[in-house]
Tab-separated table of C-alpha atoms in Angstrom:
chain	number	residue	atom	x	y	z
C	1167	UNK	CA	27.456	-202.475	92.044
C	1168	UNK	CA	29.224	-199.779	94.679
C	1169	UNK	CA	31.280	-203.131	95.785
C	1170	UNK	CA	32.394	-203.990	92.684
C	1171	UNK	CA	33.043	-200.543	91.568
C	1172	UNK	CA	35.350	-200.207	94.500
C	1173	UNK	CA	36.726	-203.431	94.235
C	1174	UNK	CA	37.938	-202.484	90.299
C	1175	UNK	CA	39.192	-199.355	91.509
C	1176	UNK	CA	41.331	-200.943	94.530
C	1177	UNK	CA	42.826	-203.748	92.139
C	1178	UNK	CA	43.858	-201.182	89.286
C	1179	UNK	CA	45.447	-198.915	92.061
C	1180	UNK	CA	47.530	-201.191	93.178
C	1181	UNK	CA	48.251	-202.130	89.537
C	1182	UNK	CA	49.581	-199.344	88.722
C	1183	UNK	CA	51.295	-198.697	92.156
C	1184	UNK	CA	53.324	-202.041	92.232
C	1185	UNK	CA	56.340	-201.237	90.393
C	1186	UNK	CA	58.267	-198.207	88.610
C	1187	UNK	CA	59.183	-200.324	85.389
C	1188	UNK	CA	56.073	-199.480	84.028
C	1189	UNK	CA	56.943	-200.419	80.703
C	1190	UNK	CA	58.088	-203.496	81.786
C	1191	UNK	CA	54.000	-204.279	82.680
C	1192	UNK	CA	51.284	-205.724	80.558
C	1193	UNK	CA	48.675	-202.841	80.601
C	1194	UNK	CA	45.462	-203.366	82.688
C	1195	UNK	CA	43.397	-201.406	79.740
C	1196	UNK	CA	44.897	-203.958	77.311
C	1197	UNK	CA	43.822	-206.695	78.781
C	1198	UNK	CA	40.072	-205.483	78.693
C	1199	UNK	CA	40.447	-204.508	74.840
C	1200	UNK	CA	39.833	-201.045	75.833
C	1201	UNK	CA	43.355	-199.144	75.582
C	1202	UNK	CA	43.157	-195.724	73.599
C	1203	UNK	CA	46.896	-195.245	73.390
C	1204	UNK	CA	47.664	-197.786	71.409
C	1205	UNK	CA	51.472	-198.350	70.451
C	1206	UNK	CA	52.332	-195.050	72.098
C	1207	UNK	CA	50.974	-196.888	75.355
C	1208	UNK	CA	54.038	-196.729	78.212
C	1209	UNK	CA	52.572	-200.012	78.998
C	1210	UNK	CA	53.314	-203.744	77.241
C	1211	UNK	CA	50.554	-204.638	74.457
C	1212	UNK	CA	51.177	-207.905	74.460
C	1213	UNK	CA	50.060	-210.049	71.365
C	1214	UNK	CA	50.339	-213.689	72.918
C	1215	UNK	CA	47.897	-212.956	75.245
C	1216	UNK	CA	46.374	-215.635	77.168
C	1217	UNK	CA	43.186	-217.333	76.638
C	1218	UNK	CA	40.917	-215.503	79.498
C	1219	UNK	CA	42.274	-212.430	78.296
C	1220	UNK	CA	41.192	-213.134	74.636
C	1221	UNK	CA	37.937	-214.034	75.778
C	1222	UNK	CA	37.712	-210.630	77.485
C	1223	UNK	CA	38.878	-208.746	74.488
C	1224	UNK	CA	36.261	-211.016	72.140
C	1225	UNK	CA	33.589	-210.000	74.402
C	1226	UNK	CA	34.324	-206.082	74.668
C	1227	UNK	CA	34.701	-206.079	70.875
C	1228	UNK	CA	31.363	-207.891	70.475
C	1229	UNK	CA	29.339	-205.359	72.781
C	1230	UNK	CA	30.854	-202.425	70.922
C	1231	UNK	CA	29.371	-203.955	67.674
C	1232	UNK	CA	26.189	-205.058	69.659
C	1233	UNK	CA	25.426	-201.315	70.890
C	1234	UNK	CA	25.920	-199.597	67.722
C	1235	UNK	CA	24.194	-201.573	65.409
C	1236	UNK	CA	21.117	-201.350	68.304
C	1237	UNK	CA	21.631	-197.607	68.262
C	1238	UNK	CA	21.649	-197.916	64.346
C	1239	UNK	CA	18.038	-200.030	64.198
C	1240	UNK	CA	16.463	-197.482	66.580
C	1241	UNK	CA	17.711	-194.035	64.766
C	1242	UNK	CA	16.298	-196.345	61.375
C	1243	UNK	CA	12.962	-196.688	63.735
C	1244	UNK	CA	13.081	-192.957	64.486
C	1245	UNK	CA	13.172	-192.005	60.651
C	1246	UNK	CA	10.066	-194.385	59.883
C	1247	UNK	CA	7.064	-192.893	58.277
C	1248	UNK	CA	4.001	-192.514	60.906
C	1249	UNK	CA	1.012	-192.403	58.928
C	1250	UNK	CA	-1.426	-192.500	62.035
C	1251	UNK	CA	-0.420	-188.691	63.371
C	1252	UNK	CA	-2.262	-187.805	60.336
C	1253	UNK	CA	-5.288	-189.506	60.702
C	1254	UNK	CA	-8.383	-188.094	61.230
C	1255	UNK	CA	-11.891	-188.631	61.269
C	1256	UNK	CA	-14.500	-190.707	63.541
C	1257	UNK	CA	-12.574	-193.594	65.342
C	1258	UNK	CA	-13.520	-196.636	66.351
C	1259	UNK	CA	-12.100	-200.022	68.030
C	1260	UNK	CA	-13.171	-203.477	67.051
C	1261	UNK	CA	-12.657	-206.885	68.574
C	1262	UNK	CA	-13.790	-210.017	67.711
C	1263	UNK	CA	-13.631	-213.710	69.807
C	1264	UNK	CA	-13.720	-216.375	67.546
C	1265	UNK	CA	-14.963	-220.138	67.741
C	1266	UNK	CA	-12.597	-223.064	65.835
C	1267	UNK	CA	-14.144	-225.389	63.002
C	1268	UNK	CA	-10.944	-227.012	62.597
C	1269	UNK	CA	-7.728	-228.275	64.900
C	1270	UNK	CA	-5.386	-225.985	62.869
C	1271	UNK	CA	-3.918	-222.776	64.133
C	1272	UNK	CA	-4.320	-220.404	60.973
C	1273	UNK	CA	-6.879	-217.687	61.935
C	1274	UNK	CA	-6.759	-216.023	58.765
C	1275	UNK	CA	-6.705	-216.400	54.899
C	1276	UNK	CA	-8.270	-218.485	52.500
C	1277	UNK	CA	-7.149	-221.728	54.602
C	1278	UNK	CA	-8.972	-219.824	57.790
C	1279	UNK	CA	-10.170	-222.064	60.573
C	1280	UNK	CA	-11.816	-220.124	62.633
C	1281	UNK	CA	-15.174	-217.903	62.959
C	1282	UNK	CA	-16.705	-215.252	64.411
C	1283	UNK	CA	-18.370	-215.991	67.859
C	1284	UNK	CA	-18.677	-212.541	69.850
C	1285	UNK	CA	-18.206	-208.922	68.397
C	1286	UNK	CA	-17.364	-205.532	70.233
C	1287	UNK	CA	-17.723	-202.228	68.938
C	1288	UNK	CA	-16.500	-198.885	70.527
C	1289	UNK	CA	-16.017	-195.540	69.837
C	1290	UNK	CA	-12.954	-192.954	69.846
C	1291	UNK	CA	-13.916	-191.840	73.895
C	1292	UNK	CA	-14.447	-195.797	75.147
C	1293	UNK	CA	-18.139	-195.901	74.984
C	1294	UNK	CA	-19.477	-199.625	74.217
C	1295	UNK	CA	-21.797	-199.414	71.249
C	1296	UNK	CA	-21.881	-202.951	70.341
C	1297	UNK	CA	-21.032	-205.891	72.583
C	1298	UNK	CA	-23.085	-209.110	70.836
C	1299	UNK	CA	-22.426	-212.771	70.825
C	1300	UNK	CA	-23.205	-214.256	67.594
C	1301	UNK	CA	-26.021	-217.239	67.082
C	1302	UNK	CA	-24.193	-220.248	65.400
C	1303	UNK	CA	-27.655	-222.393	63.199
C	1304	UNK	CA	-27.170	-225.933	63.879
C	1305	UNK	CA	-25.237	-226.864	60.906
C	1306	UNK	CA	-22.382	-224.142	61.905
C	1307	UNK	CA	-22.602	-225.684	65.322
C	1308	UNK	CA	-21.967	-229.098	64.249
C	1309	UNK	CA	-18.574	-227.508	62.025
C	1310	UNK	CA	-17.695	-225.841	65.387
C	1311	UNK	CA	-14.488	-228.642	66.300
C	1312	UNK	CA	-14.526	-225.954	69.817
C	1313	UNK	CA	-15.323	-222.899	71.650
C	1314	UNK	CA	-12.093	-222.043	73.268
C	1315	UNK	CA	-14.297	-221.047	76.137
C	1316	UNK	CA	-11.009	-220.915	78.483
C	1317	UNK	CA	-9.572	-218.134	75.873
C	1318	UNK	CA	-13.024	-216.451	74.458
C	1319	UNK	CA	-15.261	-217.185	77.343
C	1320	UNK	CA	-17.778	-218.536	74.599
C	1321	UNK	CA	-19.751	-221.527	75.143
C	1322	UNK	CA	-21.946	-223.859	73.172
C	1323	UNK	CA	-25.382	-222.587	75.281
C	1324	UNK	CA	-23.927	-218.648	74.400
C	1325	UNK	CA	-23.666	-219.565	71.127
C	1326	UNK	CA	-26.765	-221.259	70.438
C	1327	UNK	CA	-28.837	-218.808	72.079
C	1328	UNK	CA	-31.556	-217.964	69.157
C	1329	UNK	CA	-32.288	-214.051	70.028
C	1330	UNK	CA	-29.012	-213.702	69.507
C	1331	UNK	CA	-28.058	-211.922	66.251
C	1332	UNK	CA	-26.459	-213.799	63.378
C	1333	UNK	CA	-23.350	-212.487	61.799
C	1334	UNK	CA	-25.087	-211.190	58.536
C	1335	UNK	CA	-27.353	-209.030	60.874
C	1336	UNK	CA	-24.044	-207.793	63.004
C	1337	UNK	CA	-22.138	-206.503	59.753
C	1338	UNK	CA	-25.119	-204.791	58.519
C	1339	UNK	CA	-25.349	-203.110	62.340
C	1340	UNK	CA	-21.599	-202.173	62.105
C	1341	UNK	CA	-21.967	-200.856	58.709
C	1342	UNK	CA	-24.453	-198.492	59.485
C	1343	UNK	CA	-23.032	-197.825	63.091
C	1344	UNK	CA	-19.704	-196.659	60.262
C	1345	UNK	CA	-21.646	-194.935	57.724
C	1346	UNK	CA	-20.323	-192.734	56.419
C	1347	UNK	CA	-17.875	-194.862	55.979
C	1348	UNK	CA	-15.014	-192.099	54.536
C	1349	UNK	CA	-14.957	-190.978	57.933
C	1350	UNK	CA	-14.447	-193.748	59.801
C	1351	UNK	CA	-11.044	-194.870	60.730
C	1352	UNK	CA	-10.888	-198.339	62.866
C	1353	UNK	CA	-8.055	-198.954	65.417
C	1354	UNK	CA	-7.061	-202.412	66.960
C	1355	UNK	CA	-4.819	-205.037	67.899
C	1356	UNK	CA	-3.740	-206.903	65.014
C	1357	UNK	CA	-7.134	-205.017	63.331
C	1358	UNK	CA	-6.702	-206.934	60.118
C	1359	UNK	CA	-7.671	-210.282	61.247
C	1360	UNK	CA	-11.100	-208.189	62.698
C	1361	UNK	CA	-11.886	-206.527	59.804
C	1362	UNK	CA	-11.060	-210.108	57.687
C	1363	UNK	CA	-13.239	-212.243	59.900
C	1364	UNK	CA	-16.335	-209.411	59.644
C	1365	UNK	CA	-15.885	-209.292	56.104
C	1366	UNK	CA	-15.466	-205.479	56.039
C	1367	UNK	CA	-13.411	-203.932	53.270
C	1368	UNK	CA	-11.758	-200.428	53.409
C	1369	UNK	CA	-12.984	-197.498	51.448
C	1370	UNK	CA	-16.058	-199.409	50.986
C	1371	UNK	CA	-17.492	-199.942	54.752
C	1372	UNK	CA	-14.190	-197.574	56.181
C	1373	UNK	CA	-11.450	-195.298	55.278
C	1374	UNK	CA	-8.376	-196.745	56.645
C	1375	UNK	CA	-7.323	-198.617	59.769
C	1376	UNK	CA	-4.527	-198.479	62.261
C	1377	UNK	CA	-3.149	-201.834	64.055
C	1378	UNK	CA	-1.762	-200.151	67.036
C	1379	UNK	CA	0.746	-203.118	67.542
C	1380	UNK	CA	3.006	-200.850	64.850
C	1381	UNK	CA	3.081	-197.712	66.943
C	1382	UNK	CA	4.963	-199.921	69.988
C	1383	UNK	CA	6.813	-202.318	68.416
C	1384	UNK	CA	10.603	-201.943	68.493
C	1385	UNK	CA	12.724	-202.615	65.744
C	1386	UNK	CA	15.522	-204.974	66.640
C	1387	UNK	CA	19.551	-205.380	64.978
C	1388	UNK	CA	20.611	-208.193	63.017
C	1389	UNK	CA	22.998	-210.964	65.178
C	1390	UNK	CA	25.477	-211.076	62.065
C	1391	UNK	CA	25.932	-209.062	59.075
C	1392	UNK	CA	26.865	-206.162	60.873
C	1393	UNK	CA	29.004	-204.105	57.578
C	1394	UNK	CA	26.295	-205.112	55.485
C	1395	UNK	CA	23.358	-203.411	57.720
C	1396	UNK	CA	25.624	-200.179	58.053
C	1397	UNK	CA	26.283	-200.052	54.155
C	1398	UNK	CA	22.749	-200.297	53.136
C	1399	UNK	CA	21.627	-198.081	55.785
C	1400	UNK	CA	24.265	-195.935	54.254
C	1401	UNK	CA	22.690	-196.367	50.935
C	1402	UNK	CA	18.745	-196.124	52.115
C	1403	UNK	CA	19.820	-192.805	53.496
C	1404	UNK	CA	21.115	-191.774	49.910
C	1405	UNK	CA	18.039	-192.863	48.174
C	1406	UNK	CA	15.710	-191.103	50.497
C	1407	UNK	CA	17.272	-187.762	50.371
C	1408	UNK	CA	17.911	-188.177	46.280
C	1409	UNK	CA	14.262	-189.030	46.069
C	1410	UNK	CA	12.726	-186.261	48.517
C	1411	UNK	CA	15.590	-183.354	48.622
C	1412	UNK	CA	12.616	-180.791	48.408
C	1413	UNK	CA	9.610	-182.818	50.146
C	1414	UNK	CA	11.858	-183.580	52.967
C	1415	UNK	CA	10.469	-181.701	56.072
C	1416	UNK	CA	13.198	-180.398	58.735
C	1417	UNK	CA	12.224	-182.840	61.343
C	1418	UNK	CA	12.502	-186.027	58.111
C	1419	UNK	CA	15.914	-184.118	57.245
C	1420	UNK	CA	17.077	-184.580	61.074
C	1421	UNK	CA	16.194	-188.455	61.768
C	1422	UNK	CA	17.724	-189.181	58.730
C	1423	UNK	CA	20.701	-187.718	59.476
C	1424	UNK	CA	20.742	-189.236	62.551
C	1425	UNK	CA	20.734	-192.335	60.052
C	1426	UNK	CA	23.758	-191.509	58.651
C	1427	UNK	CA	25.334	-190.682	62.278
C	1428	UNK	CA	24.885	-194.105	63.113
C	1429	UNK	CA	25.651	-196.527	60.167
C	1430	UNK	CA	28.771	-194.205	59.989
C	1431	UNK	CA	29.813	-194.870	63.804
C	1432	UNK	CA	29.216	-198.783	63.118
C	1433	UNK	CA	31.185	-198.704	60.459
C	1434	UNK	CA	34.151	-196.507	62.395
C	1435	UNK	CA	33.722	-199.637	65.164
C	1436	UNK	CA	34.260	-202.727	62.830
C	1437	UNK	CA	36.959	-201.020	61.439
C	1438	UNK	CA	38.797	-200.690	64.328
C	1439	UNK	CA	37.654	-203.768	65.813
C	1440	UNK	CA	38.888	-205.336	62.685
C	1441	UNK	CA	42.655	-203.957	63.154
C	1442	UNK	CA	42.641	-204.405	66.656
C	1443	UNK	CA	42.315	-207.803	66.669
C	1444	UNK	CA	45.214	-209.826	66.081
C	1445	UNK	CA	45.267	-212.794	63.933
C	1446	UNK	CA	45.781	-215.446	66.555
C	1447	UNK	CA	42.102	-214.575	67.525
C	1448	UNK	CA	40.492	-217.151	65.078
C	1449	UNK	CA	37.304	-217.758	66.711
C	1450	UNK	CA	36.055	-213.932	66.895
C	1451	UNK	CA	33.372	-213.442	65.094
C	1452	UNK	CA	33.467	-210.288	64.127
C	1453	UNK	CA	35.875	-211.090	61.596
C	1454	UNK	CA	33.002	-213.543	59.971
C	1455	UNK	CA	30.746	-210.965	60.096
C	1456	UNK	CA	32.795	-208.375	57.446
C	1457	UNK	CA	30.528	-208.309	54.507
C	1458	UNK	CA	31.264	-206.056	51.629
C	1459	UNK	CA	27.979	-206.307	49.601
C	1460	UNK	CA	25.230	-203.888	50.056
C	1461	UNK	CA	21.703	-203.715	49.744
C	1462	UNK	CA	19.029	-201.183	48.486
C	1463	UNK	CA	16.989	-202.017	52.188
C	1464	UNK	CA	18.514	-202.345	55.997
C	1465	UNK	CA	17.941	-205.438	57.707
C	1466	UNK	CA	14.215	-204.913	59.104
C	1467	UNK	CA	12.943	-206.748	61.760
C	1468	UNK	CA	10.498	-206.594	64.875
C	1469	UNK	CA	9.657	-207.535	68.308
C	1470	UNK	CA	5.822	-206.896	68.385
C	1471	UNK	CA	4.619	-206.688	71.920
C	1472	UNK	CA	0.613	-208.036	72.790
C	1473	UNK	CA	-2.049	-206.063	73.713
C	1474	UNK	CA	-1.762	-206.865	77.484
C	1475	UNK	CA	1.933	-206.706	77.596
C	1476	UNK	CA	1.753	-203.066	76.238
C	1477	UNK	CA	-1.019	-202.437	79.011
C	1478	UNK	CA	0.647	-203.777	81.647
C	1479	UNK	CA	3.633	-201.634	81.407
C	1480	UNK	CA	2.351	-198.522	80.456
C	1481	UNK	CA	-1.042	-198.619	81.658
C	1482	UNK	CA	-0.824	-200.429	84.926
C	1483	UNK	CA	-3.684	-202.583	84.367
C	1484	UNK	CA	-3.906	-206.382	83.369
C	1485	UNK	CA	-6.853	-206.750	81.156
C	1486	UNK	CA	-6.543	-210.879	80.905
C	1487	UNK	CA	-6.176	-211.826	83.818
C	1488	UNK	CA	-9.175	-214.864	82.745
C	1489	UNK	CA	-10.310	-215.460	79.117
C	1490	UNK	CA	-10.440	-212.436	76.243
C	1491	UNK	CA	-13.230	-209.729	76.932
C	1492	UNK	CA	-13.631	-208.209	73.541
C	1493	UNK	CA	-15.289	-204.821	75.130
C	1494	UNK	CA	-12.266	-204.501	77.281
C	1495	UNK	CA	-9.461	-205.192	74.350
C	1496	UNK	CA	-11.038	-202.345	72.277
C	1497	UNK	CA	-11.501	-199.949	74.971
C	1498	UNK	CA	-8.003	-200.480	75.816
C	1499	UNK	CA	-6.737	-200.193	72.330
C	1500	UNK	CA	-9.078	-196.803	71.635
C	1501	UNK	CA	-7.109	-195.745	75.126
C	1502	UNK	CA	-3.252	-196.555	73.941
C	1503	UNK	CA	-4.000	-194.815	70.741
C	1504	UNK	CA	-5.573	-191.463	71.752
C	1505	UNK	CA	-3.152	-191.377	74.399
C	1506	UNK	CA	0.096	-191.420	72.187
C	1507	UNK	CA	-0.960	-191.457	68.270
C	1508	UNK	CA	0.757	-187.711	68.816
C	1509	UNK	CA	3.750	-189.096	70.961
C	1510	UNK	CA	7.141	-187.314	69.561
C	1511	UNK	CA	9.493	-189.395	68.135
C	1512	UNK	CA	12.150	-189.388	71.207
C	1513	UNK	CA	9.100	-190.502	74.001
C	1514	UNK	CA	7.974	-193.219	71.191
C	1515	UNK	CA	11.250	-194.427	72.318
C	1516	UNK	CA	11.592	-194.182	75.507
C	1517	UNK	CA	8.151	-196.067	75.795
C	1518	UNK	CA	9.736	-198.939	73.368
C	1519	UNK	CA	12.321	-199.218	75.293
C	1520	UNK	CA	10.296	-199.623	78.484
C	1521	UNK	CA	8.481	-202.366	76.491
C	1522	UNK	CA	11.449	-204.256	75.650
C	1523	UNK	CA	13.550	-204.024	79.072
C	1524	UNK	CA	10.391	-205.084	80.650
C	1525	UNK	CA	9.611	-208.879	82.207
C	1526	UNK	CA	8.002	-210.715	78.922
C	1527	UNK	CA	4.064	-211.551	79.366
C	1528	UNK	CA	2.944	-214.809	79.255
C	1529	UNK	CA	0.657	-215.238	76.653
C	1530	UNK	CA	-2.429	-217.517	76.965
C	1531	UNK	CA	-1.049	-219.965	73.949
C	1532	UNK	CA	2.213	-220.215	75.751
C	1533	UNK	CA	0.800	-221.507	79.110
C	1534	UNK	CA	-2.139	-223.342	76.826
C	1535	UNK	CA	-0.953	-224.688	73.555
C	1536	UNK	CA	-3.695	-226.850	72.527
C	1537	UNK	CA	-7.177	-226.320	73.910
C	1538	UNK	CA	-9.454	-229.399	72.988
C	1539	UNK	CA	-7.202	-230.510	70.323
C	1540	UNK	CA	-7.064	-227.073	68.617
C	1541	UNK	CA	-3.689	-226.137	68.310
C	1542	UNK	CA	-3.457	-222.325	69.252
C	1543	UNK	CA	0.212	-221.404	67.342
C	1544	UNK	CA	2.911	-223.012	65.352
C	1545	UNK	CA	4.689	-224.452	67.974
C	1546	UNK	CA	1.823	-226.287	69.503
C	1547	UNK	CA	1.551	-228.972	66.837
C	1548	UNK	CA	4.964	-230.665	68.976
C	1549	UNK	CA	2.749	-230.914	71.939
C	1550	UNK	CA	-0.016	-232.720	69.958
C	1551	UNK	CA	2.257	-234.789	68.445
C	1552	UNK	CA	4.045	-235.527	72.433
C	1553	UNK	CA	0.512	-236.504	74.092
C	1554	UNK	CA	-0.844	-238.787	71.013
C	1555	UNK	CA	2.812	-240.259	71.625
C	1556	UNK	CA	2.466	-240.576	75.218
C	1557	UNK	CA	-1.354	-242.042	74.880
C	1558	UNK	CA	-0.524	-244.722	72.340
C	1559	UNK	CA	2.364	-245.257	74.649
C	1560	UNK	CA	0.036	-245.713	77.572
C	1561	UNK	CA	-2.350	-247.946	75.580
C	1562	UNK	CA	0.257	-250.875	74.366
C	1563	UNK	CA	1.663	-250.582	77.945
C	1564	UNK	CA	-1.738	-250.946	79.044
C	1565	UNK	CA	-2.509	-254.017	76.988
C	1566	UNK	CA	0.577	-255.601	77.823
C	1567	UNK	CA	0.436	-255.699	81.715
């Protein structure tokens, strides 16, 4: 960077120190779409500008749109409601390892096609207070299609272990383990599929539930539609202070002004942007991107980091390095929420952003997307589909030699 630097500052010295007829010479700012004089410049703007030029000028305008519309999704982020500062009560963590009985990935819903195999329970300070693998009967077992023992660590022997306790006798544990259940508040990864797969249902067995995966995520900006997410950001910011003028607390009052900062400073840099540009410069986009309509909600839209992606960064520690412990995911959860469910709004930030300029995780369905013919996510039905294409390929070639 210090070479460069110097470098940049070397060739525009001896720009400007090359002749007197300054007006006489296309302007170095110009040509990086960056000049803030303007037609009072003492320096040529010239419109036919050549092609590596335009491209330079396309690109500049492009990251000017790109930052504020990023700075415009975070202040949006900023001014989001967070319910779990005001939680309270008993807290607890619950994971849950589950065994396939189909080759489908969908792990929840009515089309579900997958069960309950192990089960831990903690509490708000990380002690373990249930940590039991559940006994499949025989006719479950022969349903089971696999074990996923290289995510869950669950086998077929585990499983079918009689002193273990079935999954009737576990919910009636955790339900007492709960009671009283408007009290008890249950924190997790992705907690809903938990609480769906133990057949628990809020403010009957619990009070509420926070899935800490919404405390870290990071709200991203559109690629396109770049007027359209400043106007209605512009017009959410009118219906939220017309709704709650009075309920409005000073620290609401300030993020959504910050709001208003932003779409406001997007739309000052497509409008500029927009006159800037001169019409030979077809293939901009930013041009395409001009949309006058407006809606009620701004473009709203996530990147939700994992449960060891978030430890690894913040936490130091890499708690899958093998297959899924279920006592260690809910310790680590209980952890990550004590430890910043009372984070201020600007470190929230700074740990999203941490999240998101850090080294993605692998996952384990992205290094194994089909485990015994279970496919693990949406995209692994293209690698079943390329190895039965492959093995029928081998067979004819097979039968043919």
């Amino acid at each position: 960077h210090t070479k460069k630097w110097l470098r940049d500052g070397l060739e525009m010295a001896a720009y400007f120190a090359s002749g007197s007829n300054s007006n006489k010479q296309l302007c170095y700012f110009f040509k990086q779409g960056r000049c803030n004089h303007g037609n009072s410049c003492r320096y040529i703007h010239d419109k036919k500008e050549e092609p590596e030029i335009q491209q330079q000028r396309k690109k500049s305008a492009e990251n000017q749109v790109k930052h504020a519309a990023i700075a415009l999704a975070k202040a949006l982020q900023d001014a989001e409601p967070r319910p779990w500062e005001k939680q309270e009560g008993r807290f607890f963590s619950i994971d849950v390892e589950c065994v396939a009985y189909g080759y489908g990935h969908i792990s929840s819903g009515p089309k579900s096609q997958r069960l309950p195999g192990r089960v831990a329970l903690v509490d708000g300070k990380g002690n373990t207070i249930l940590d039991e693998v559940i006994y499949l009967a025989n006719e479950e077992q022969g349903n089971v299609t696999s074990y996923l023992t290289p995510l869950t660590g669950l086998t077929q022997e585990l499983c079918s272990n009689p002193t273990n306790p079935t999954l009737p006798e576990i919910k009636a544990r955790i339900r007492e383990i709960l009671s009283p259940p408007y009290s008890a508040v249950l924190v997790g990864q992705s907690i809903e599929h938990d609480i769906e797969w133990l057949g628990l249902e809020k403010g009957v067995d619990f009070s509420d539930y926070v899935a800490i995966q919404e405390i870290f995520r990071a709200r991203v900006a559109p690629k396109s539609g770049f007027s359209k997410f400043a106007a209605s950001s512009l017009r959410w910011y009118s219906n939220m202070t017309a709704a709650s003028e009075q309920n409005n607390t000073t620290e609401e009052r300030f993020y959504q002004e910050l709001v208003k900062s932003a779409a406001e400073r997007l739309q000052t840099v497509l409008s500029k942007l927009k006159e800037s540009l001169p019409s030979e410069v077809t293939d901009v986009n930013i041009k395409d991107r001009m949309v006058d309509e407006c809606d009620t909600l701004p473009f709203c839209r996530y990147r939700v980091f994992s449960l060891r992606h978030t430890c690894l960064h913040l936490l130091e520690t890499d708690i899958q390095d093998s297959f899924h412990n279920p006592v260690l995911d809910a310790k680590y959860s209980i952890i990550l929420f004590q430890s910043h469910r009372s984070s201020p709004v600007g470190l929230l930030r700074s740990v999203r952003d941490a999240l998101m300029r850090a080294p993605p995780t692998p996952s384990f369905q992205s290094v194994y997307h089909v485990v015994d013919g279970v496919a693990l996510g949406r995209n692994s039905y293209r690698y079943k589909h390329a190895a039965r294409f492959i093995w029928k390929w081998w067979i004819r070639w097979s039968a043919v030699r």
